[in-house]
Short mmCIF file of C-alpha atoms in Angstrom, two decimals:
data_model
loop_
_atom_site.label_atom_id
_atom_site.label_comp_id
_atom_site.label_asym_id
_atom_site.label_seq_id
_atom_site.Cartn_x
_atom_site.Cartn_y
_atom_site.Cartn_z
CA UNK A 1 0.00 0.00 0.00
CA UNK A 2 1.41 3.38 -1.02
CA UNK A 3 2.35 5.86 1.68
CA UNK A 4 -0.07 8.82 1.95
CA UNK A 5 1.09 11.99 0.22
CA UNK A 6 -0.37 14.25 2.90
CA UNK A 7 -1.28 13.29 6.46
CA UNK A 8 -3.27 14.86 9.28
CA UNK A 9 -2.37 14.08 12.89
CA UNK A 10 -3.83 15.50 16.07
CA UNK A 11 -1.74 16.42 19.09
CA UNK A 12 -4.20 17.60 21.71
CA UNK A 13 -5.76 20.83 20.44
CA UNK A 14 -3.15 21.15 17.68
CA UNK A 15 -3.56 19.57 14.26
CA UNK A 16 -0.55 18.91 12.04
CA UNK A 17 -0.87 18.60 8.26
CA UNK A 18 2.31 17.17 6.73
CA UNK A 19 3.32 17.14 3.07
CA UNK A 20 5.03 13.79 2.50
CA UNK A 21 6.92 13.79 -0.74
CA UNK A 22 10.43 14.47 0.56
CA UNK A 23 12.24 13.02 -2.45
CA UNK A 24 10.74 15.89 -4.48
CA UNK A 25 11.07 18.44 -1.67
CA UNK A 26 7.28 18.16 -1.33
CA UNK A 27 6.63 19.59 -4.78
CA UNK A 28 2.93 19.71 -5.57
CA UNK A 29 1.22 17.73 -8.31
CA UNK A 30 -2.47 16.93 -8.75
CA UNK A 31 -2.46 13.88 -6.43
CA UNK A 32 -0.70 15.98 -3.77
CA UNK A 33 -3.27 18.76 -4.13
CA UNK A 34 -6.11 16.25 -3.79
CA UNK A 35 -4.52 14.74 -0.69
CA UNK A 36 -3.98 18.20 0.80
CA UNK A 37 -7.61 19.12 0.24
CA UNK A 38 -8.72 15.94 2.01
CA UNK A 39 -6.39 16.59 4.95
CA UNK A 40 -7.73 20.14 5.32
CA UNK A 41 -11.30 18.82 5.34
CA UNK A 42 -10.30 16.40 8.11
CA UNK A 43 -8.62 19.19 10.08
CA UNK A 44 -11.65 21.44 9.91
CA UNK A 45 -14.00 18.62 10.94
CA UNK A 46 -11.95 17.92 14.08
CA UNK A 47 -14.06 19.99 16.47
CA UNK A 48 -11.47 19.99 19.27
CA UNK A 49 -8.58 21.16 17.06
CA UNK A 50 -7.97 24.86 17.64
CA UNK A 51 -4.82 25.52 15.60
CA UNK A 52 -3.46 23.79 12.50
CA UNK A 53 0.20 23.57 11.54
CA UNK A 54 1.33 22.94 7.95
CA UNK A 55 4.77 21.43 7.47
CA UNK A 56 6.84 19.48 4.99
CA UNK A 57 8.57 16.17 5.60
CA UNK A 58 12.33 16.03 5.11
CA UNK A 59 14.57 18.96 4.24
CA UNK A 60 12.02 21.03 2.36
CA UNK A 61 8.77 22.81 3.15
CA UNK A 62 7.46 22.85 -0.41
CA UNK A 63 9.38 23.35 -3.65
CA UNK A 64 6.22 24.64 -5.36
CA UNK A 65 4.46 23.13 -8.32
CA UNK A 66 6.06 20.05 -9.83
CA UNK A 67 7.36 21.32 -13.19
CA UNK A 68 7.36 17.80 -14.66
CA UNK A 69 3.68 17.46 -13.74
CA UNK A 70 2.41 20.63 -15.43
CA UNK A 71 4.88 20.98 -18.31
CA UNK A 72 3.15 18.16 -20.22
CA UNK A 73 -0.30 19.73 -19.98
CA UNK A 74 -2.07 21.47 -22.84
CA UNK A 75 -3.25 25.04 -22.34
CA UNK A 76 -6.81 24.07 -21.39
CA UNK A 77 -5.74 21.44 -18.85
CA UNK A 78 -3.10 23.76 -17.45
CA UNK A 79 -5.72 26.44 -16.83
CA UNK A 80 -8.45 24.25 -15.38
CA UNK A 81 -6.73 21.24 -13.82
CA UNK A 82 -3.63 23.01 -12.60
CA UNK A 83 -4.24 26.71 -11.95
CA UNK A 84 -7.94 26.68 -11.04
CA UNK A 85 -7.78 23.52 -8.96
CA UNK A 86 -4.66 24.72 -7.18
CA UNK A 87 -6.47 27.96 -6.37
CA UNK A 88 -9.38 25.98 -4.94
CA UNK A 89 -7.13 24.01 -2.61
CA UNK A 90 -5.15 27.08 -1.51
CA UNK A 91 -8.41 28.96 -0.88
CA UNK A 92 -9.52 26.00 1.24
CA UNK A 93 -6.42 26.46 3.37
CA UNK A 94 -6.82 30.23 3.63
CA UNK A 95 -10.47 29.85 4.73
CA UNK A 96 -9.92 27.09 7.28
CA UNK A 97 -11.85 27.97 10.42
CA UNK A 98 -8.82 27.46 12.69
CA UNK A 99 -5.75 29.74 12.74
CA UNK A 100 -2.96 28.19 10.69
CA UNK A 101 0.84 28.32 10.97
CA UNK A 102 3.20 27.35 8.15
CA UNK A 103 6.37 25.72 9.48
CA UNK A 104 9.12 26.63 7.02
CA UNK A 105 11.95 24.21 7.75
CA UNK A 106 13.07 24.40 4.13
CA UNK A 107 12.90 26.85 1.24
CA UNK A 108 9.50 28.20 0.18
CA UNK A 109 9.67 29.16 -3.49
CA UNK A 110 6.97 29.70 -6.10
CA UNK A 111 3.93 27.62 -5.26
CA UNK A 112 5.57 26.72 -1.95
CA UNK A 113 5.58 30.35 -0.90
CA UNK A 114 2.02 30.75 -2.17
CA UNK A 115 1.07 27.81 0.04
CA UNK A 116 2.72 29.44 3.05
CA UNK A 117 1.01 32.75 2.27
CA UNK A 118 -2.38 31.01 2.50
CA UNK A 119 -1.64 30.36 6.19
CA UNK A 120 -2.26 32.98 8.88
CA UNK A 121 1.29 32.88 10.22
CA UNK A 122 4.71 31.72 9.04
CA UNK A 123 7.62 30.49 11.18
CA UNK A 124 10.86 30.23 9.19
CA UNK A 125 14.10 28.58 10.17
CA UNK A 126 17.14 30.80 9.72
CA UNK A 127 18.52 29.09 6.60
CA UNK A 128 15.27 29.31 4.63
CA UNK A 129 14.91 31.36 1.44
CA UNK A 130 11.65 32.67 -0.03
CA UNK A 131 10.70 33.99 -3.45
CA UNK A 132 8.65 33.83 -6.62
CA UNK A 133 11.08 32.64 -9.33
CA UNK A 134 8.42 31.64 -11.90
CA UNK A 135 9.26 34.25 -14.53
CA UNK A 136 12.79 32.81 -14.77
CA UNK A 137 11.28 29.79 -16.56
CA UNK A 138 8.69 31.76 -18.52
CA UNK A 139 5.60 31.34 -16.33
CA UNK A 140 3.88 33.50 -13.73
CA UNK A 141 2.76 32.85 -10.15
CA UNK A 142 -0.55 31.06 -10.59
CA UNK A 143 -1.78 30.14 -7.12
CA UNK A 144 -2.41 33.64 -5.70
CA UNK A 145 1.18 34.89 -5.69
CA UNK A 146 0.13 38.11 -7.37
CA UNK A 147 -3.17 38.41 -5.47
CA UNK A 148 -3.21 37.12 -1.88
CA UNK A 149 0.52 37.81 -1.48
CA UNK A 150 0.05 41.43 -2.60
CA UNK A 151 -2.80 41.91 -0.13
CA UNK A 152 -0.73 40.52 2.72
CA UNK A 153 2.76 41.87 2.03
CA UNK A 154 2.24 44.80 -0.32
CA UNK A 155 2.77 45.12 -4.05
CA UNK A 156 6.37 46.33 -3.90
CA UNK A 157 7.63 43.33 -1.98
CA UNK A 158 5.93 41.00 -4.45
CA UNK A 159 7.34 43.02 -7.38
CA UNK A 160 10.83 42.50 -6.02
CA UNK A 161 10.29 38.74 -5.98
CA UNK A 162 8.13 38.17 -9.08
CA UNK A 163 9.59 40.83 -11.40
CA UNK A 164 13.06 41.41 -9.97
CA UNK A 165 13.75 37.79 -9.14
CA UNK A 166 14.90 38.54 -5.60
CA UNK A 167 15.00 35.62 -3.22
CA UNK A 168 14.86 36.74 0.40
CA UNK A 169 16.73 35.00 3.21
CA UNK A 170 14.59 34.48 6.28
CA UNK A 171 15.86 37.53 8.26
CA UNK A 172 15.08 39.88 5.36
CA UNK A 173 11.71 38.20 4.85
CA UNK A 174 11.00 38.87 8.53
CA UNK A 175 11.82 42.57 8.12
CA UNK A 176 9.45 42.74 5.13
CA UNK A 177 6.65 40.97 6.98
CA UNK A 178 6.72 37.92 4.70
CA UNK A 179 7.36 35.70 7.73
CA UNK A 180 6.38 36.33 11.33
CA UNK A 181 9.17 34.61 13.24
CA UNK A 182 12.69 33.38 12.44
CA UNK A 183 14.21 30.65 14.59
CA UNK A 184 17.33 28.50 14.60
CA UNK A 185 17.55 25.71 12.07
CA UNK A 186 15.86 22.60 13.41
CA UNK A 187 13.59 24.41 15.87
CA UNK A 188 10.78 25.55 13.57
CA UNK A 189 8.26 22.86 14.52
CA UNK A 190 8.85 23.28 18.26
CA UNK A 191 8.44 27.06 17.97
CA UNK A 192 5.27 26.69 15.93
CA UNK A 193 3.78 24.23 18.44
CA UNK A 194 4.58 26.55 21.35
CA UNK A 195 2.96 29.45 19.50
CA UNK A 196 -0.05 27.28 18.63
CA UNK A 197 -0.51 26.35 22.30
CA UNK A 198 -0.64 30.06 23.20
CA UNK A 199 -3.22 30.71 20.48
CA UNK A 200 -5.25 27.72 21.63
CA UNK A 201 -5.58 29.23 25.13
CA UNK A 202 -7.75 32.00 23.72
CA UNK A 203 -11.51 31.73 23.30
CA UNK A 204 -11.97 29.37 20.33
CA UNK A 205 -15.21 30.88 19.03
CA UNK A 206 -13.92 34.43 19.44
CA UNK A 207 -10.70 33.46 17.64
CA UNK A 208 -12.61 31.92 14.74
CA UNK A 209 -14.87 34.98 14.52
CA UNK A 210 -11.88 37.33 14.60
CA UNK A 211 -10.27 35.35 11.78
CA UNK A 212 -13.45 35.67 9.73
CA UNK A 213 -13.65 39.43 10.33
CA UNK A 214 -10.03 39.87 9.28
CA UNK A 215 -10.82 37.83 6.15
CA UNK A 216 -13.63 40.27 5.33
CA UNK A 217 -11.27 43.23 5.75
CA UNK A 218 -8.70 41.52 3.52
CA UNK A 219 -11.23 40.70 0.82
CA UNK A 220 -10.72 36.98 1.45
CA UNK A 221 -14.11 35.48 0.55
CA UNK A 222 -16.08 38.35 2.09
CA UNK A 223 -19.49 37.00 1.09
CA UNK A 224 -19.05 33.61 2.73
CA UNK A 225 -17.40 35.10 5.81
CA UNK A 226 -20.20 37.63 6.32
CA UNK A 227 -22.88 34.96 5.98
CA UNK A 228 -21.04 32.61 8.33
CA UNK A 229 -20.81 35.30 11.02
CA UNK A 230 -24.47 36.25 10.64
CA UNK A 231 -25.65 32.63 10.60
CA UNK A 232 -23.62 31.80 13.69
CA UNK A 233 -25.26 34.71 15.52
CA UNK A 234 -28.75 33.71 14.42
CA UNK A 235 -28.15 30.10 15.48
CA UNK A 236 -27.92 31.28 19.11
CA UNK A 237 -31.28 33.06 19.14
CA UNK A 238 -34.67 32.01 20.44
CA UNK A 239 -36.14 33.21 17.15
CA UNK A 240 -34.42 30.35 15.33
CA UNK A 241 -35.77 27.84 17.82
CA UNK A 242 -39.25 29.32 17.48
CA UNK A 243 -39.10 29.27 13.70
CA UNK A 244 -37.85 25.70 13.43
CA UNK A 245 -40.30 24.49 16.07
CA UNK A 246 -43.23 26.15 14.27
CA UNK A 247 -42.11 24.69 10.95
CA UNK A 248 -42.07 21.17 12.39
CA UNK A 249 -45.46 21.70 14.03
CA UNK A 250 -46.85 23.34 10.90
CA UNK A 251 -47.82 26.42 12.90
CA UNK A 252 -47.16 30.15 12.62
CA UNK A 253 -44.00 31.09 14.57
CA UNK A 254 -44.16 33.49 17.53
CA UNK A 255 -40.89 35.40 17.28
CA UNK A 256 -39.61 37.23 20.38
CA UNK A 257 -36.50 38.95 18.97
CA UNK A 258 -34.41 37.36 21.69
#
């Protein structure tokens, strides 16, 4: 039986999603994206998980999209199967209900950096480098590198990576706000877990609501976030109970606005 490409494990209130293709530095292909989507669904369904970590097995975090996987695709398949599906999976990560921390124990380049950007926070080990090198091989960032990354880090920083080809070492990425913490090599996972435990001490519902409100401000799926907040509020009211009860009894509801 083949080893899973992406796994989800629970450690108390912390969930850990691990990319498991170390021989390719966890480069993403379609099977990897499918496995990642499944792992994220599992993480969100774990009601007692309050923070989710995303890490890569081996020496790399994620080398980005597997060039060998997409280079053989025709234009139509490249657009739909690769770019659009990749966007869907990365959006799934960005909209996870729990706060997320990317553990960068290896370089995060191209799609790997886009994956890290979809997380709420990024912990980078000191040796790590980050950038968008796609234009060097004649393609462009396709999984939100010119959209979500610009919203989060500013257009000029993304220009320096995507147009100028700059690759930032972790300390410079920290100064630019691309990562949130830089730690010694080998200590990224421990730092991320300690940070996650601090986050998990906070009110879980308030934390999830705050994440949704920040998503609205960022333009990250504003419609769904607004409806989720409103629906969660309504679910706590007596009016909902009255309405559902009347529907079941085939009667007219007596709303109390409470």
